[in-house]
Amino acid sequence: MIRQRDRNLHVVREQEDPTDRIVREILDELNSEDSMQQRQQKQETQNRKRKKLRRRLMLGIMLLVVVLGGVYLFVNLQTYGRVQVTDSWRNKGTASNSYREFADGILKFSRDGVSYLDQKGEEQWNHPYQIKNLFIDIGEVSAAVADKGGNDIFVIQKDGVKGEIHTSMPVERVSISRQGIVSAILKNDSSAAVMCYDMVGNVLVEHKTSSAGTGYPLDIALSSDGRVMQVLYFFTQEGRITSKVIYYNFGEAGEGRTDNQVSSSEYVDTVMASGFFLDESTSVAVGDNCLAIYRGKETPKEAKRINLDKEIKSVFHNKNYIGLILKNEGREGYELRLYNADGKVVISKNFTGDYSNVKLCGRQVIMYDGKKCSIFMRNGILKFDGEMDSDILEIFPIMGVNRYIVISADGIDKIRLVK
């Protein structure tokens, strides 16, 4: 028998007692307040942990800075007198070659050819030639090897010889830009010329000089982009020695100008004999009694002139500093003086001993002659004063603390300065 659902039935729910409802709401509110207090306490605990962690982290960083500063001061504020050889490579015929640091490796050159070595002394390429009186201009990317008094210039980069230039007159001076553009002073018995070539030998600029006009060119320099050329001229005017520093611009700034000349400065009773660029907008001319710093990428103008009261023994530079070795008057020894690009003296140190080779490597001044070597830091600290085992042909710093590569007649050594 099938039961039928009674459609008239319905569930009657018991109504909640008002007192119970009020109690429940109060309990819910209390529970909610307790939960909020717990969350606040938890957040405060987390914040305290974070602050504690930050304090520990800051303390650790400060401690690390102190330790690193102590290590730096310990390493750099003392003078080393000995070296420890950490690795060696022996090459035959090393003594008959010349060596220069170049493009993260070593350029080896002689009258018979040029080659590029890595820092282990392994030859990457070589190029033979015959040069009687070799001299070289080296930049960060490109180098020019020339035959002084001859007619050949070779343009070199890290991966090989990029071009050979054959000149119409004997080569006197050369300068090379980053891209491999070469400027040169050429001369014969009766005349001189200022030339610019691309790396394969095409003539870009030809400028004849005369003693009655601009004077005799003594030095030449190119900006890294090859756009601006500096030439130092020497002549006599009314019986007085005079120098000219002339800039030529081969871009838009020089268009329409006679011989692309954009600026010229005269220095009476001065022989300006050395010129170079620190960067594309800063260049320098050094004379026998003054130093001039020029500013301007397109039209360089003299920004500062520094009078020198000592005889100059040698001039050297990198992209940040101008270095001079000056002969002390009335007492023994020399002064090492280093200027920054603004003409401010950053090092002035007296030293004794003659060094035929002086170079800037980053923030270090390295001087060497025979076995003797001295290294001054940018802060004026004498970092090394001692001797190597053999005559030094080239030396430069490498990655690591107090580490250097030294090339001698015996081969190539990696060394570390030690007490």
mmCIF file of C-alpha atoms in Angstrom, residues 45-204:
data_model
loop_
_atom_site.group_PDB
_atom_site.id
_atom_site.type_symbol
_atom_site.label_atom_id
_atom_site.label_comp_id
_atom_site.label_asym_id
_atom_site.label_seq_id
_atom_site.Cartn_x
_atom_site.Cartn_y
_atom_site.Cartn_z
ATOM 1 C CA THR A 45 56.114 39.612 17.378
ATOM 2 C CA GLN A 46 56.845 39.406 13.645
ATOM 3 C CA ASN A 47 57.787 43.086 13.556
ATOM 4 C CA ARG A 48 60.168 42.613 16.478
ATOM 5 C CA LYS A 49 61.752 39.646 14.703
ATOM 6 C CA ARG A 50 62.125 41.664 11.507
ATOM 7 C CA LYS A 51 63.734 44.596 13.363
ATOM 8 C CA LYS A 52 66.062 42.205 15.140
ATOM 9 C CA LEU A 53 66.974 40.562 11.821
ATOM 10 C CA ARG A 54 67.578 43.970 10.217
ATOM 11 C CA ARG A 55 69.803 45.025 13.103
ATOM 12 C CA ARG A 56 71.781 41.804 12.812
ATOM 13 C CA LEU A 57 72.038 42.269 9.029
ATOM 14 C CA MET A 58 73.228 45.887 9.374
ATOM 15 C CA LEU A 59 75.702 44.834 12.041
ATOM 16 C CA GLY A 60 76.981 42.087 9.748
ATOM 17 C CA ILE A 61 77.338 44.506 6.833
ATOM 18 C CA MET A 62 79.173 47.030 9.018
ATOM 19 C CA LEU A 63 81.446 44.286 10.318
ATOM 20 C CA LEU A 64 82.138 43.123 6.754
ATOM 21 C CA VAL A 65 82.935 46.701 5.671
ATOM 22 C CA VAL A 66 85.298 47.093 8.625
ATOM 23 C CA VAL A 67 87.016 43.783 7.816
ATOM 24 C CA LEU A 68 87.318 44.583 4.098
ATOM 25 C CA GLY A 69 88.552 48.089 4.934
ATOM 26 C CA GLY A 70 91.105 46.608 7.299
ATOM 27 C CA VAL A 71 92.261 44.138 4.652
ATOM 28 C CA TYR A 72 92.471 46.941 2.075
ATOM 29 C CA LEU A 73 94.497 49.139 4.397
ATOM 30 C CA PHE A 74 96.728 46.231 5.396
ATOM 31 C CA VAL A 75 97.393 45.357 1.748
ATOM 32 C CA ASN A 76 97.757 48.872 0.358
ATOM 33 C CA LEU A 77 99.277 50.930 3.164
ATOM 34 C CA GLN A 78 102.520 49.020 3.365
ATOM 35 C CA THR A 79 105.565 48.712 1.144
ATOM 36 C CA TYR A 80 106.531 45.327 -0.268
ATOM 37 C CA GLY A 81 110.127 44.491 -1.126
ATOM 38 C CA ARG A 82 110.048 40.977 -2.562
ATOM 39 C CA VAL A 83 108.089 38.983 -5.120
ATOM 40 C CA GLN A 84 106.866 35.405 -5.204
ATOM 41 C CA VAL A 85 106.599 33.694 -8.592
ATOM 42 C CA THR A 86 103.295 31.826 -8.849
ATOM 43 C CA ASP A 87 103.570 30.667 -12.462
ATOM 44 C CA SER A 88 106.144 30.810 -15.271
ATOM 45 C CA TRP A 89 106.393 30.336 -19.017
ATOM 46 C CA ARG A 90 109.767 30.180 -20.714
ATOM 47 C CA ASN A 91 110.136 31.482 -24.272
ATOM 48 C CA LYS A 92 113.199 31.367 -26.470
ATOM 49 C CA GLY A 93 114.453 34.618 -27.890
ATOM 50 C CA THR A 94 112.575 36.762 -25.351
ATOM 51 C CA ALA A 95 115.478 39.174 -24.850
ATOM 52 C CA SER A 96 115.569 40.151 -28.538
ATOM 53 C CA ASN A 97 111.942 41.331 -28.510
ATOM 54 C CA SER A 98 110.013 44.230 -27.007
ATOM 55 C CA TYR A 99 106.731 43.743 -25.146
ATOM 56 C CA ARG A 100 103.737 45.936 -24.311
ATOM 57 C CA GLU A 101 100.488 45.292 -22.521
ATOM 58 C CA PHE A 102 97.696 45.364 -25.117
ATOM 59 C CA ALA A 103 94.005 44.354 -25.255
ATOM 60 C CA ASP A 104 94.035 41.942 -22.269
ATOM 61 C CA GLY A 105 97.194 40.309 -23.576
ATOM 62 C CA ILE A 106 100.724 41.079 -24.693
ATOM 63 C CA LEU A 107 102.030 42.556 -27.917
ATOM 64 C CA LYS A 108 105.461 41.200 -28.838
ATOM 65 C CA PHE A 109 107.332 43.082 -31.527
ATOM 66 C CA SER A 110 110.787 43.329 -33.040
ATOM 67 C CA ARG A 111 112.394 44.467 -36.271
ATOM 68 C CA ASP A 112 111.383 41.142 -37.853
ATOM 69 C CA GLY A 113 107.687 40.964 -36.965
ATOM 70 C CA VAL A 114 104.856 41.381 -34.478
ATOM 71 C CA SER A 115 102.703 38.835 -32.629
ATOM 72 C CA TYR A 116 99.981 38.761 -29.989
ATOM 73 C CA LEU A 117 100.273 36.575 -26.860
ATOM 74 C CA ASP A 118 97.717 35.724 -24.211
ATOM 75 C CA GLN A 119 98.610 36.124 -20.524
ATOM 76 C CA LYS A 120 100.150 32.640 -20.511
ATOM 77 C CA GLY A 121 102.559 33.622 -23.248
ATOM 78 C CA GLU A 122 100.824 31.504 -25.885
ATOM 79 C CA GLU A 123 101.038 33.023 -29.357
ATOM 80 C CA GLN A 124 97.658 33.754 -30.955
ATOM 81 C CA TRP A 125 98.972 35.096 -34.273
ATOM 82 C CA ASN A 126 102.126 36.565 -35.807
ATOM 83 C CA HIS A 127 102.930 38.818 -38.743
ATOM 84 C CA PRO A 128 106.413 39.108 -40.276
ATOM 85 C CA TYR A 129 107.909 42.343 -41.624
ATOM 86 C CA GLN A 130 111.267 44.085 -41.906
ATOM 87 C CA ILE A 131 111.653 47.357 -39.987
ATOM 88 C CA LYS A 132 114.940 49.136 -39.295
ATOM 89 C CA ASN A 133 113.992 51.654 -36.570
ATOM 90 C CA LEU A 134 110.826 50.450 -34.857
ATOM 91 C CA PHE A 135 108.542 52.569 -32.711
ATOM 92 C CA ILE A 136 104.943 52.062 -31.627
ATOM 93 C CA ASP A 137 101.793 53.898 -30.510
ATOM 94 C CA ILE A 138 99.373 51.774 -28.483
ATOM 95 C CA GLY A 139 95.750 52.451 -27.594
ATOM 96 C CA GLU A 140 93.198 50.300 -25.804
ATOM 97 C CA VAL A 141 91.909 48.676 -29.017
ATOM 98 C CA SER A 142 94.326 49.562 -31.831
ATOM 99 C CA ALA A 143 98.091 49.956 -32.170
ATOM 100 C CA ALA A 144 100.391 51.324 -34.855
ATOM 101 C CA VAL A 145 103.858 49.893 -35.461
ATOM 102 C CA ALA A 146 105.995 52.180 -37.614
ATOM 103 C CA ASP A 147 109.464 52.393 -39.132
ATOM 104 C CA LYS A 148 110.893 55.735 -38.000
ATOM 105 C CA GLY A 149 112.767 57.216 -40.926
ATOM 106 C CA GLY A 150 111.148 54.592 -43.171
ATOM 107 C CA ASN A 151 107.868 54.408 -45.067
ATOM 108 C CA ASP A 152 105.859 51.646 -43.400
ATOM 109 C CA ILE A 153 103.098 51.709 -40.767
ATOM 110 C CA PHE A 154 101.195 48.601 -39.631
ATOM 111 C CA VAL A 155 97.750 48.869 -38.021
ATOM 112 C CA ILE A 156 97.159 46.180 -35.392
ATOM 113 C CA GLN A 157 94.186 45.005 -33.343
ATOM 114 C CA LYS A 158 93.718 42.061 -31.009
ATOM 115 C CA ASP A 159 92.841 39.640 -33.809
ATOM 116 C CA GLY A 160 95.688 40.566 -36.150
ATOM 117 C CA VAL A 161 97.230 43.098 -38.544
ATOM 118 C CA LYS A 162 94.396 45.094 -40.111
ATOM 119 C CA GLY A 163 96.309 47.114 -42.649
ATOM 120 C CA GLU A 164 99.647 48.264 -44.019
ATOM 121 C CA ILE A 165 100.288 51.915 -44.849
ATOM 122 C CA HIS A 166 103.083 52.983 -47.184
ATOM 123 C CA THR A 167 103.957 56.664 -46.914
ATOM 124 C CA SER A 168 105.359 59.044 -49.533
ATOM 125 C CA MET A 169 107.940 60.522 -47.099
ATOM 126 C CA PRO A 170 109.793 59.107 -44.094
ATOM 127 C CA VAL A 171 107.741 58.673 -40.910
ATOM 128 C CA GLU A 172 108.611 60.891 -37.925
ATOM 129 C CA ARG A 173 105.657 60.418 -35.504
ATOM 130 C CA VAL A 174 102.379 58.457 -35.473
ATOM 131 C CA SER A 175 99.148 58.397 -33.464
ATOM 132 C CA ILE A 176 96.261 55.948 -33.773
ATOM 133 C CA SER A 177 92.560 56.228 -32.942
ATOM 134 C CA ARG A 178 90.323 53.547 -31.487
ATOM 135 C CA GLN A 179 88.963 52.650 -34.952
ATOM 136 C CA GLY A 180 92.422 52.355 -36.498
ATOM 137 C CA ILE A 181 92.685 55.755 -38.195
ATOM 138 C CA VAL A 182 96.348 56.800 -38.248
ATOM 139 C CA SER A 183 97.755 60.313 -38.168
ATOM 140 C CA ALA A 184 101.419 60.809 -38.961
ATOM 141 C CA ILE A 185 104.098 63.440 -39.217
ATOM 142 C CA LEU A 186 106.196 62.836 -42.329
ATOM 143 C CA LYS A 187 109.368 64.698 -43.156
ATOM 144 C CA ASN A 188 112.304 64.819 -45.534
ATOM 145 C CA ASP A 189 115.277 67.153 -45.739
ATOM 146 C CA SER A 190 113.271 70.076 -47.106
ATOM 147 C CA SER A 191 109.672 69.751 -45.936
ATOM 148 C CA ALA A 192 107.216 68.119 -43.555
ATOM 149 C CA ALA A 193 103.589 67.028 -43.843
ATOM 150 C CA VAL A 194 100.763 66.055 -41.514
ATOM 151 C CA MET A 195 98.767 63.092 -42.847
ATOM 152 C CA CYS A 196 95.772 60.980 -41.875
ATOM 153 C CA TYR A 197 95.121 57.492 -43.260
ATOM 154 C CA ASP A 198 92.444 54.889 -42.821
ATOM 155 C CA MET A 199 93.665 51.487 -41.664
ATOM 156 C CA VAL A 200 94.245 50.185 -45.200
ATOM 157 C CA GLY A 201 96.320 53.175 -46.264
ATOM 158 C CA ASN A 202 93.867 55.491 -48.045
ATOM 159 C CA VAL A 203 94.778 59.177 -47.526
ATOM 160 C CA LEU A 204 92.090 61.012 -45.557
#
